Amino acid sequence: MAVRIGLVGLGKIARDQHVPVLNASPDFTLTAIASRNAALEGTAHFATLEAMLEGQPDLEAVALCQPPQVRFEAAKAALRAGKHVFLEKPPGATLSEVKLLADIARAAGVTLFASWHSRYAPGVEPARVWLAGRRLRGVTIHWKEDVRHWHPGQDWIWEPGGMGVFDPGINALSIATHILPPFFLRDAVLEVPSNRAAPIAATLDAVTEEGVPVRAEFDWRQTGPQSWTILIETEDGPVRLEKGGAELYIGDVAQPLPPEAEYRGLYDRFAALIAAGESDVDVAPLRQVADAYLSGRRVSVDPFEA
């Protein structure tokens, strides 16, 4: 029996990814939308999550696609109403609130899923399998894009809790924490425009327990070609993920991969968790960002206007 699910927030990511995947899914039926400013033809519409929960009492699950600063209250309301909850990335504005949501979900006996869509890029799992047991020499991450192209008019992303360049950068960290041995931050530099609260660029220098360096460079000022690359040097040669994990190279050889299906993978995982009565609340990528904010050096740079 398909799970009846409601979608909260109908912005670009919801329209481009969640809606088409849900409409094609055998595991879910999209029955309601909660959004103040947008509606979906043929689907029940409510202005708020609270109105949706009241108007659709047989709703079983909720997917939350609002900015992270407001997601905690929505997730708490849905969990306490007995609904399974899918959290868009990042799962929250702080580690503490995500931990509390996990506790609430456990007490309510429902599923909480902190989703990391980049882990479901087609090259990521083959890379993880190939790397298993191999000795690493170094890791370099370049995640550089033009914020004016990808996030036009999204002022929330520059506010406290919006994470700035870590909004895309956390995708790289979600892949790295999935395919690499555990690593921890040694140094970080956060470049913050003088008229913004969140960084426009960041450099993170981390290290694994065995001393392997992991360097990540994030920048939202990239023009021309965009860069979403993870290069891993091993004793058996290099492994390179390109285009956010859509392409995988072992040595210089492109590997055959299935078509992109990140959000299909996320919803398959969500369905499996609900069926098993389990949750998946991995905060490892968010912890890396929190460490950067905690111990990184903040450098003021020129004002930025989108």
mmCIF file of C-alpha atoms in Angstrom:
data_model
loop_
_atom_site.group_PDB
_atom_site.id
_atom_site.type_symbol
_atom_site.label_atom_id
_atom_site.label_comp_id
_atom_site.label_asym_id
_atom_site.label_seq_id
_atom_site.Cartn_x
_atom_site.Cartn_y
_atom_site.Cartn_z
ATOM 1 C CA MET A 1 0.000 0.000 0.000
ATOM 2 C CA ALA A 2 1.501 3.354 -1.037
ATOM 3 C CA VAL A 3 2.328 5.794 1.760
ATOM 4 C CA ARG A 4 0.277 8.995 1.621
ATOM 5 C CA ILE A 5 2.764 11.862 1.739
ATOM 6 C CA GLY A 6 2.542 15.640 1.897
ATOM 7 C CA LEU A 7 5.184 18.060 0.634
ATOM 8 C CA VAL A 8 6.004 21.231 2.581
ATOM 9 C CA GLY A 9 7.589 23.981 0.499
ATOM 10 C CA LEU A 10 7.191 24.128 -3.262
ATOM 11 C CA GLY A 11 10.374 25.806 -4.442
ATOM 12 C CA LYS A 12 12.779 24.788 -7.183
ATOM 13 C CA ILE A 13 14.113 21.622 -5.531
ATOM 14 C CA ALA A 14 10.594 20.418 -4.750
ATOM 15 C CA ARG A 15 9.356 21.017 -8.309
ATOM 16 C CA ASP A 16 12.477 19.699 -10.046
ATOM 17 C CA GLN A 17 13.099 16.633 -7.894
ATOM 18 C CA HIS A 18 10.532 15.706 -5.255
ATOM 19 C CA VAL A 19 7.327 16.095 -7.259
ATOM 20 C CA PRO A 20 8.343 14.067 -10.351
ATOM 21 C CA VAL A 21 9.921 11.314 -8.243
ATOM 22 C CA LEU A 22 6.884 11.063 -5.964
ATOM 23 C CA ASN A 23 4.521 11.010 -8.931
ATOM 24 C CA ALA A 24 6.456 8.079 -10.397
ATOM 25 C CA SER A 25 7.019 6.208 -7.135
ATOM 26 C CA PRO A 26 5.201 2.930 -6.405
ATOM 27 C CA ASP A 27 5.810 3.494 -2.680
ATOM 28 C CA PHE A 28 4.276 6.959 -2.198
ATOM 29 C CA THR A 29 1.195 8.906 -3.208
ATOM 30 C CA LEU A 30 1.598 12.694 -3.166
ATOM 31 C CA THR A 31 -1.692 13.871 -1.687
ATOM 32 C CA ALA A 32 -1.078 17.402 -0.395
ATOM 33 C CA ILE A 33 1.110 20.491 -0.691
ATOM 34 C CA ALA A 34 1.731 23.058 2.049
ATOM 35 C CA SER A 35 3.024 26.354 0.685
ATOM 36 C CA ARG A 36 2.110 29.997 1.232
ATOM 37 C CA ASN A 37 3.056 31.089 -2.257
ATOM 38 C CA ALA A 38 2.612 28.157 -4.639
ATOM 39 C CA ALA A 39 0.233 25.317 -5.486
ATOM 40 C CA LEU A 40 0.331 22.168 -7.595
ATOM 41 C CA GLU A 41 -2.530 21.534 -9.967
ATOM 42 C CA GLY A 42 -4.529 18.444 -9.042
ATOM 43 C CA THR A 43 -3.097 18.202 -5.509
ATOM 44 C CA ALA A 44 -4.772 19.430 -2.327
ATOM 45 C CA HIS A 45 -3.222 22.714 -1.225
ATOM 46 C CA PHE A 46 -2.817 24.231 2.226
ATOM 47 C CA ALA A 47 -1.135 27.449 3.312
ATOM 48 C CA THR A 48 0.655 25.849 6.275
ATOM 49 C CA LEU A 49 1.827 22.491 7.537
ATOM 50 C CA GLU A 50 -0.587 22.776 10.469
ATOM 51 C CA ALA A 51 -3.510 23.261 8.096
ATOM 52 C CA MET A 52 -2.351 20.305 6.023
ATOM 53 C CA LEU A 53 -2.113 18.031 9.060
ATOM 54 C CA GLU A 54 -5.588 19.081 10.157
ATOM 55 C CA GLY A 55 -7.114 18.865 6.695
ATOM 56 C CA GLN A 56 -5.535 15.506 5.799
ATOM 57 C CA PRO A 57 -5.654 13.402 8.989
ATOM 58 C CA ASP A 58 -4.874 10.203 7.044
ATOM 59 C CA LEU A 59 -1.560 11.623 5.840
ATOM 60 C CA GLU A 60 1.231 9.211 6.819
ATOM 61 C CA ALA A 61 4.428 11.075 5.901
ATOM 62 C CA VAL A 62 5.750 14.562 5.261
ATOM 63 C CA ALA A 63 8.717 15.763 3.199
ATOM 64 C CA LEU A 64 10.135 19.107 4.343
ATOM 65 C CA CYS A 65 11.723 21.332 1.693
ATOM 66 C CA GLN A 66 11.795 24.713 3.447
ATOM 67 C CA PRO A 67 14.991 26.548 4.424
ATOM 68 C CA PRO A 68 16.823 24.902 7.347
ATOM 69 C CA GLN A 69 16.175 27.798 9.738
ATOM 70 C CA VAL A 70 12.448 26.977 9.935
ATOM 71 C CA ARG A 71 12.575 23.228 9.524
ATOM 72 C CA PHE A 72 12.822 22.270 13.198
ATOM 73 C CA GLU A 73 9.358 23.498 14.182
ATOM 74 C CA ALA A 74 7.780 21.885 11.134
ATOM 75 C CA ALA A 75 9.509 18.561 11.729
ATOM 76 C CA LYS A 76 8.598 18.605 15.402
ATOM 77 C CA ALA A 77 4.917 19.236 14.601
ATOM 78 C CA ALA A 78 4.818 16.450 12.009
ATOM 79 C CA LEU A 79 6.613 13.925 14.211
ATOM 80 C CA ARG A 80 4.376 14.647 17.198
ATOM 81 C CA ALA A 81 1.384 14.194 14.910
ATOM 82 C CA GLY A 82 2.641 10.678 14.218
ATOM 83 C CA LYS A 83 3.954 11.311 10.692
ATOM 84 C CA HIS A 84 7.131 9.951 9.168
ATOM 85 C CA VAL A 85 9.433 12.823 8.175
ATOM 86 C CA PHE A 86 11.848 13.273 5.272
ATOM 87 C CA LEU A 87 14.299 16.153 5.831
ATOM 88 C CA GLU A 88 15.887 17.866 2.846
ATOM 89 C CA LYS A 89 19.576 18.589 3.248
ATOM 90 C CA PRO A 90 20.920 19.984 5.475
ATOM 91 C CA PRO A 91 18.668 18.339 8.082
ATOM 92 C CA GLY A 92 18.681 21.417 10.309
ATOM 93 C CA ALA A 93 20.399 24.639 11.226
ATOM 94 C CA THR A 94 22.199 23.065 14.220
ATOM 95 C CA LEU A 95 23.335 19.645 15.394
ATOM 96 C CA SER A 96 21.394 19.975 18.635
ATOM 97 C CA GLU A 97 18.033 20.455 16.953
ATOM 98 C CA VAL A 98 18.576 17.446 14.698
ATOM 99 C CA LYS A 99 19.457 15.337 17.746
ATOM 100 C CA LEU A 100 16.264 16.472 19.458
ATOM 101 C CA LEU A 101 14.207 15.593 16.378
ATOM 102 C CA ALA A 102 15.726 12.107 16.388
ATOM 103 C CA ASP A 103 14.689 11.727 20.037
ATOM 104 C CA ILE A 104 11.157 12.918 19.264
ATOM 105 C CA ALA A 105 10.863 10.485 16.347
ATOM 106 C CA ARG A 106 12.049 7.610 18.518
ATOM 107 C CA ALA A 107 9.534 8.438 21.247
ATOM 108 C CA ALA A 108 6.724 8.755 18.690
ATOM 109 C CA GLY A 109 7.630 5.482 16.977
ATOM 110 C CA VAL A 110 7.957 7.064 13.518
ATOM 111 C CA THR A 111 10.692 7.339 10.912
ATOM 112 C CA LEU A 112 12.994 10.346 10.581
ATOM 113 C CA PHE A 113 15.224 10.440 7.499
ATOM 114 C CA ALA A 114 18.015 13.004 7.119
ATOM 115 C CA SER A 115 18.567 12.860 3.369
ATOM 116 C CA TRP A 116 21.858 13.454 1.562
ATOM 117 C CA HIS A 117 21.043 13.339 -2.139
ATOM 118 C CA SER A 118 24.625 13.524 -3.431
ATOM 119 C CA ARG A 119 25.395 10.161 -1.835
ATOM 120 C CA TYR A 120 22.992 8.678 -4.389
ATOM 121 C CA ALA A 121 24.835 10.092 -7.404
ATOM 122 C CA PRO A 122 25.690 7.144 -9.674
ATOM 123 C CA GLY A 123 29.467 7.268 -9.176
ATOM 124 C CA VAL A 124 29.492 7.464 -5.388
ATOM 125 C CA GLU A 125 28.753 3.881 -4.368
ATOM 126 C CA PRO A 126 31.130 2.350 -6.961
ATOM 127 C CA ALA A 127 33.826 4.722 -5.699
ATOM 128 C CA ARG A 128 33.169 3.680 -2.091
ATOM 129 C CA VAL A 129 33.409 -0.006 -3.010
ATOM 130 C CA TRP A 130 36.626 0.468 -4.986
ATOM 131 C CA LEU A 131 38.249 2.452 -2.178
ATOM 132 C CA ALA A 132 37.402 -0.066 0.549
ATOM 133 C CA GLY A 133 40.611 -1.500 1.980
ATOM 134 C CA ARG A 134 42.902 0.607 -0.192
ATOM 135 C CA ARG A 135 45.556 2.869 1.318
ATOM 136 C CA LEU A 136 44.903 6.556 0.734
ATOM 137 C CA ARG A 137 47.532 9.229 0.091
ATOM 138 C CA GLY A 138 45.462 12.403 -0.102
ATOM 139 C CA VAL A 139 42.073 13.881 -0.941
ATOM 140 C CA THR A 140 41.291 17.161 -2.701
ATOM 141 C CA ILE A 141 37.781 18.561 -3.077
ATOM 142 C CA HIS A 142 36.930 21.460 -5.400
ATOM 143 C CA TRP A 143 33.271 22.534 -5.128
ATOM 144 C CA LYS A 144 33.020 25.860 -6.910
ATOM 145 C CA GLU A 145 29.918 27.358 -8.501
ATOM 146 C CA ASP A 146 28.176 30.655 -9.227
ATOM 147 C CA VAL A 147 25.647 31.471 -6.512
ATOM 148 C CA ARG A 148 23.932 33.972 -8.811
ATOM 149 C CA HIS A 149 23.025 31.155 -11.175
ATOM 150 C CA TRP A 150 22.034 28.473 -8.678
ATOM 151 C CA HIS A 151 20.449 30.513 -5.873
ATOM 152 C CA PRO A 152 19.039 33.745 -7.340
ATOM 153 C CA GLY A 153 17.059 35.824 -4.870
ATOM 154 C CA GLN A 154 17.416 33.343 -2.001
ATOM 155 C CA ASP A 155 18.326 35.750 0.785
ATOM 156 C CA TRP A 156 17.775 33.138 3.504
ATOM 157 C CA ILE A 157 20.910 31.348 2.371
ATOM 158 C CA TRP A 158 23.052 34.299 3.527
ATOM 159 C CA GLU A 159 21.407 34.548 6.956
ATOM 160 C CA PRO A 160 22.463 32.752 10.161
ATOM 161 C CA GLY A 161 21.567 29.091 9.755
ATOM 162 C CA GLY A 162 21.513 29.384 5.963
ATOM 163 C CA MET A 163 25.141 28.158 5.793
ATOM 164 C CA GLY A 164 26.229 30.212 2.795
ATOM 165 C CA VAL A 165 28.657 28.330 0.574
ATOM 166 C CA PHE A 166 28.258 25.269 2.793
ATOM 167 C CA ASP A 167 24.764 24.809 1.360
ATOM 168 C CA PRO A 168 26.328 23.269 -1.764
ATOM 169 C CA GLY A 169 29.589 22.398 0.004
ATOM 170 C CA ILE A 170 27.810 20.051 2.373
ATOM 171 C CA ASN A 171 26.982 17.906 -0.652
ATOM 172 C CA ALA A 172 30.701 17.298 -1.125
ATOM 173 C CA LEU A 173 31.070 16.586 2.587
ATOM 174 C CA SER A 174 28.169 14.136 2.431
ATOM 175 C CA ILE A 175 30.035 12.171 -0.233
ATOM 176 C CA ALA A 176 33.402 12.413 1.543
ATOM 177 C CA THR A 177 32.030 11.231 4.895
ATOM 178 C CA HIS A 178 30.394 8.295 3.095
ATOM 179 C CA ILE A 179 33.308 6.994 1.036
ATOM 180 C CA LEU A 180 36.357 7.968 3.134
ATOM 181 C CA PRO A 181 37.637 6.852 6.535
ATOM 182 C CA PRO A 182 36.639 9.233 9.356
ATOM 183 C CA PHE A 183 38.464 12.566 9.202
ATOM 184 C CA PHE A 184 38.565 15.633 11.408
ATOM 185 C CA LEU A 185 39.237 19.325 10.902
ATOM 186 C CA ARG A 186 42.656 20.813 11.573
ATOM 187 C CA ASP A 187 42.180 24.286 10.097
ATOM 188 C CA ALA A 188 39.566 26.302 8.212
ATOM 189 C CA VAL A 189 39.237 29.755 6.670
ATOM 190 C CA LEU A 190 35.752 31.184 6.076
ATOM 191 C CA GLU A 191 35.500 34.186 3.733
ATOM 192 C CA VAL A 192 32.456 36.242 4.722
ATOM 193 C CA PRO A 193 31.284 39.259 2.699
ATOM 194 C CA SER A 194 31.070 42.360 4.876
ATOM 195 C CA ASN A 195 27.351 42.679 4.091
ATOM 196 C CA ARG A 196 26.461 39.027 4.740
ATOM 197 C CA ALA A 197 26.267 36.703 7.744
ATOM 198 C CA ALA A 198 27.366 33.500 5.974
ATOM 199 C CA PRO A 199 30.540 32.655 4.038
ATOM 200 C CA ILE A 200 30.865 32.969 0.286
ATOM 201 C CA ALA A 201 33.982 30.772 0.260
ATOM 202 C CA ALA A 202 35.744 28.378 2.614
ATOM 203 C CA THR A 203 38.869 26.248 2.742
ATOM 204 C CA LEU A 204 38.935 23.249 5.075
ATOM 205 C CA ASP A 205 42.041 21.260 5.940
ATOM 206 C CA ALA A 206 41.303 17.975 7.643
ATOM 207 C CA VAL A 207 43.130 14.723 8.303
ATOM 208 C CA THR A 208 42.214 11.075 8.817
ATOM 209 C CA GLU A 209 43.297 9.035 11.822
ATOM 210 C CA GLU A 210 46.160 7.690 9.686
ATOM 211 C CA GLY A 211 47.295 11.213 8.815
ATOM 212 C CA VAL A 212 45.939 11.365 5.263
ATOM 213 C CA PRO A 213 45.271 15.023 4.319
ATOM 214 C CA VAL A 214 41.755 15.966 3.177
ATOM 215 C CA ARG A 215 41.519 19.458 1.684
ATOM 216 C CA ALA A 216 38.221 21.018 0.586
ATOM 217 C CA GLU A 217 37.856 24.292 -1.280
ATOM 218 C CA PHE A 218 34.375 25.779 -1.622
ATOM 219 C CA ASP A 219 33.642 28.971 -3.535
ATOM 220 C CA TRP A 220 30.433 30.650 -4.698
ATOM 221 C CA ARG A 221 32.173 33.180 -6.955
ATOM 222 C CA GLN A 222 33.017 30.772 -9.752
ATOM 223 C CA THR A 223 32.314 31.984 -13.275
ATOM 224 C CA GLY A 224 32.560 29.915 -16.425
ATOM 225 C CA PRO A 225 32.724 26.132 -15.930
ATOM 226 C CA GLN A 226 31.428 24.974 -12.565
ATOM 227 C CA SER A 227 33.482 22.511 -10.478
ATOM 228 C CA TRP A 228 32.167 19.631 -8.388
ATOM 229 C CA THR A 229 35.206 17.373 -8.132
ATOM 230 C CA ILE A 230 36.602 14.963 -5.531
ATOM 231 C CA LEU A 231 40.069 13.570 -6.269
ATOM 232 C CA ILE A 232 41.355 10.723 -4.112
ATOM 233 C CA GLU A 233 44.968 9.617 -4.468
ATOM 234 C CA THR A 234 45.662 6.021 -3.441
ATOM 235 C CA GLU A 235 48.638 3.659 -3.616
ATOM 236 C CA ASP A 236 46.814 1.963 -6.488
ATOM 237 C CA GLY A 237 46.274 5.180 -8.418
ATOM 238 C CA PRO A 238 43.765 8.028 -8.427
ATOM 239 C CA VAL A 239 39.985 7.949 -8.213
ATOM 240 C CA ARG A 240 38.062 11.001 -9.373
ATOM 241 C CA LEU A 241 34.424 11.904 -9.018
ATOM 242 C CA GLU A 242 33.258 14.663 -11.365
ATOM 243 C CA LYS A 243 30.032 16.624 -11.727
ATOM 244 C CA GLY A 244 29.028 15.947 -8.140
ATOM 245 C CA GLY A 245 29.439 12.187 -8.514
ATOM 246 C CA ALA A 246 27.699 11.814 -11.874
ATOM 247 C CA GLU A 247 30.998 10.694 -13.411
ATOM 248 C CA LEU A 248 33.628 8.341 -11.982
ATOM 249 C CA TYR A 249 37.193 7.878 -13.233
ATOM 250 C CA ILE A 250 39.567 5.207 -11.973
ATOM 251 C CA GLY A 251 42.958 6.275 -13.198
ATOM 252 C CA ASP A 252 41.988 8.092 -16.378
ATOM 253 C CA VAL A 253 39.327 5.565 -17.347
ATOM 254 C CA ALA A 254 35.692 6.641 -17.204
ATOM 255 C CA GLN A 255 33.593 3.988 -15.518
ATOM 256 C CA PRO A 256 30.204 2.846 -16.883
ATOM 257 C CA LEU A 257 27.448 4.103 -14.587
ATOM 258 C CA PRO A 258 23.661 3.937 -14.452
ATOM 259 C CA PRO A 259 21.591 7.075 -15.171
ATOM 260 C CA GLU A 260 21.246 9.747 -12.493
ATOM 261 C CA ALA A 261 18.510 8.866 -9.989
ATOM 262 C CA GLU A 262 19.492 10.610 -6.737
ATOM 263 C CA TYR A 263 16.008 11.419 -5.482
ATOM 264 C CA ARG A 264 14.591 8.089 -6.570
ATOM 265 C CA GLY A 265 17.287 6.552 -4.380
ATOM 266 C CA LEU A 266 16.345 8.819 -1.477
ATOM 267 C CA TYR A 267 12.676 7.920 -1.640
ATOM 268 C CA ASP A 268 13.469 4.221 -2.027
ATOM 269 C CA ARG A 269 15.505 4.538 1.153
ATOM 270 C CA PHE A 270 12.720 6.444 2.935
ATOM 271 C CA ALA A 271 10.191 3.758 1.980
ATOM 272 C CA ALA A 272 12.501 1.007 3.242
ATOM 273 C CA LEU A 273 13.026 2.808 6.555
ATOM 274 C CA ILE A 274 9.281 3.241 7.056
ATOM 275 C CA ALA A 275 8.663 -0.429 6.283
ATOM 276 C CA ALA A 276 11.359 -1.479 8.761
ATOM 277 C CA GLY A 277 10.265 0.977 11.469
ATOM 278 C CA GLU A 278 13.699 2.591 11.506
ATOM 279 C CA SER A 279 15.280 6.042 11.178
ATOM 280 C CA ASP A 280 18.435 7.291 9.471
ATOM 281 C CA VAL A 281 19.759 10.540 10.931
ATOM 282 C CA ASP A 282 23.406 10.752 9.885
ATOM 283 C CA VAL A 283 24.804 14.156 10.847
ATOM 284 C CA ALA A 284 28.440 13.548 9.849
ATOM 285 C CA PRO A 285 28.389 16.135 7.016
ATOM 286 C CA LEU A 286 26.708 18.731 9.228
ATOM 287 C CA ARG A 287 29.271 18.073 11.968
ATOM 288 C CA GLN A 288 32.086 18.968 9.565
ATOM 289 C CA VAL A 289 30.380 22.303 8.846
ATOM 290 C CA ALA A 290 29.793 22.927 12.559
ATOM 291 C CA ASP A 291 33.484 22.267 13.263
ATOM 292 C CA ALA A 292 34.459 24.749 10.560
ATOM 293 C CA TYR A 293 32.258 27.421 12.105
ATOM 294 C CA LEU A 294 33.547 26.588 15.583
ATOM 295 C CA SER A 295 37.281 26.600 14.914
ATOM 296 C CA GLY A 296 37.663 28.277 11.529
ATOM 297 C CA ARG A 297 39.128 31.731 11.022
ATOM 298 C CA ARG A 298 36.624 34.243 9.646
ATOM 299 C CA VAL A 299 38.018 36.678 7.081
ATOM 300 C CA SER A 300 35.995 39.663 5.920
ATOM 301 C CA VAL A 301 35.878 40.142 2.134
ATOM 302 C CA ASP A 302 34.247 42.678 -0.184
ATOM 303 C CA PRO A 303 30.452 43.063 -0.052
ATOM 304 C CA PHE A 304 28.529 40.741 -2.352
ATOM 305 C CA GLU A 305 25.356 41.525 -4.233
ATOM 306 C CA ALA A 306 23.526 38.689 -5.957
#
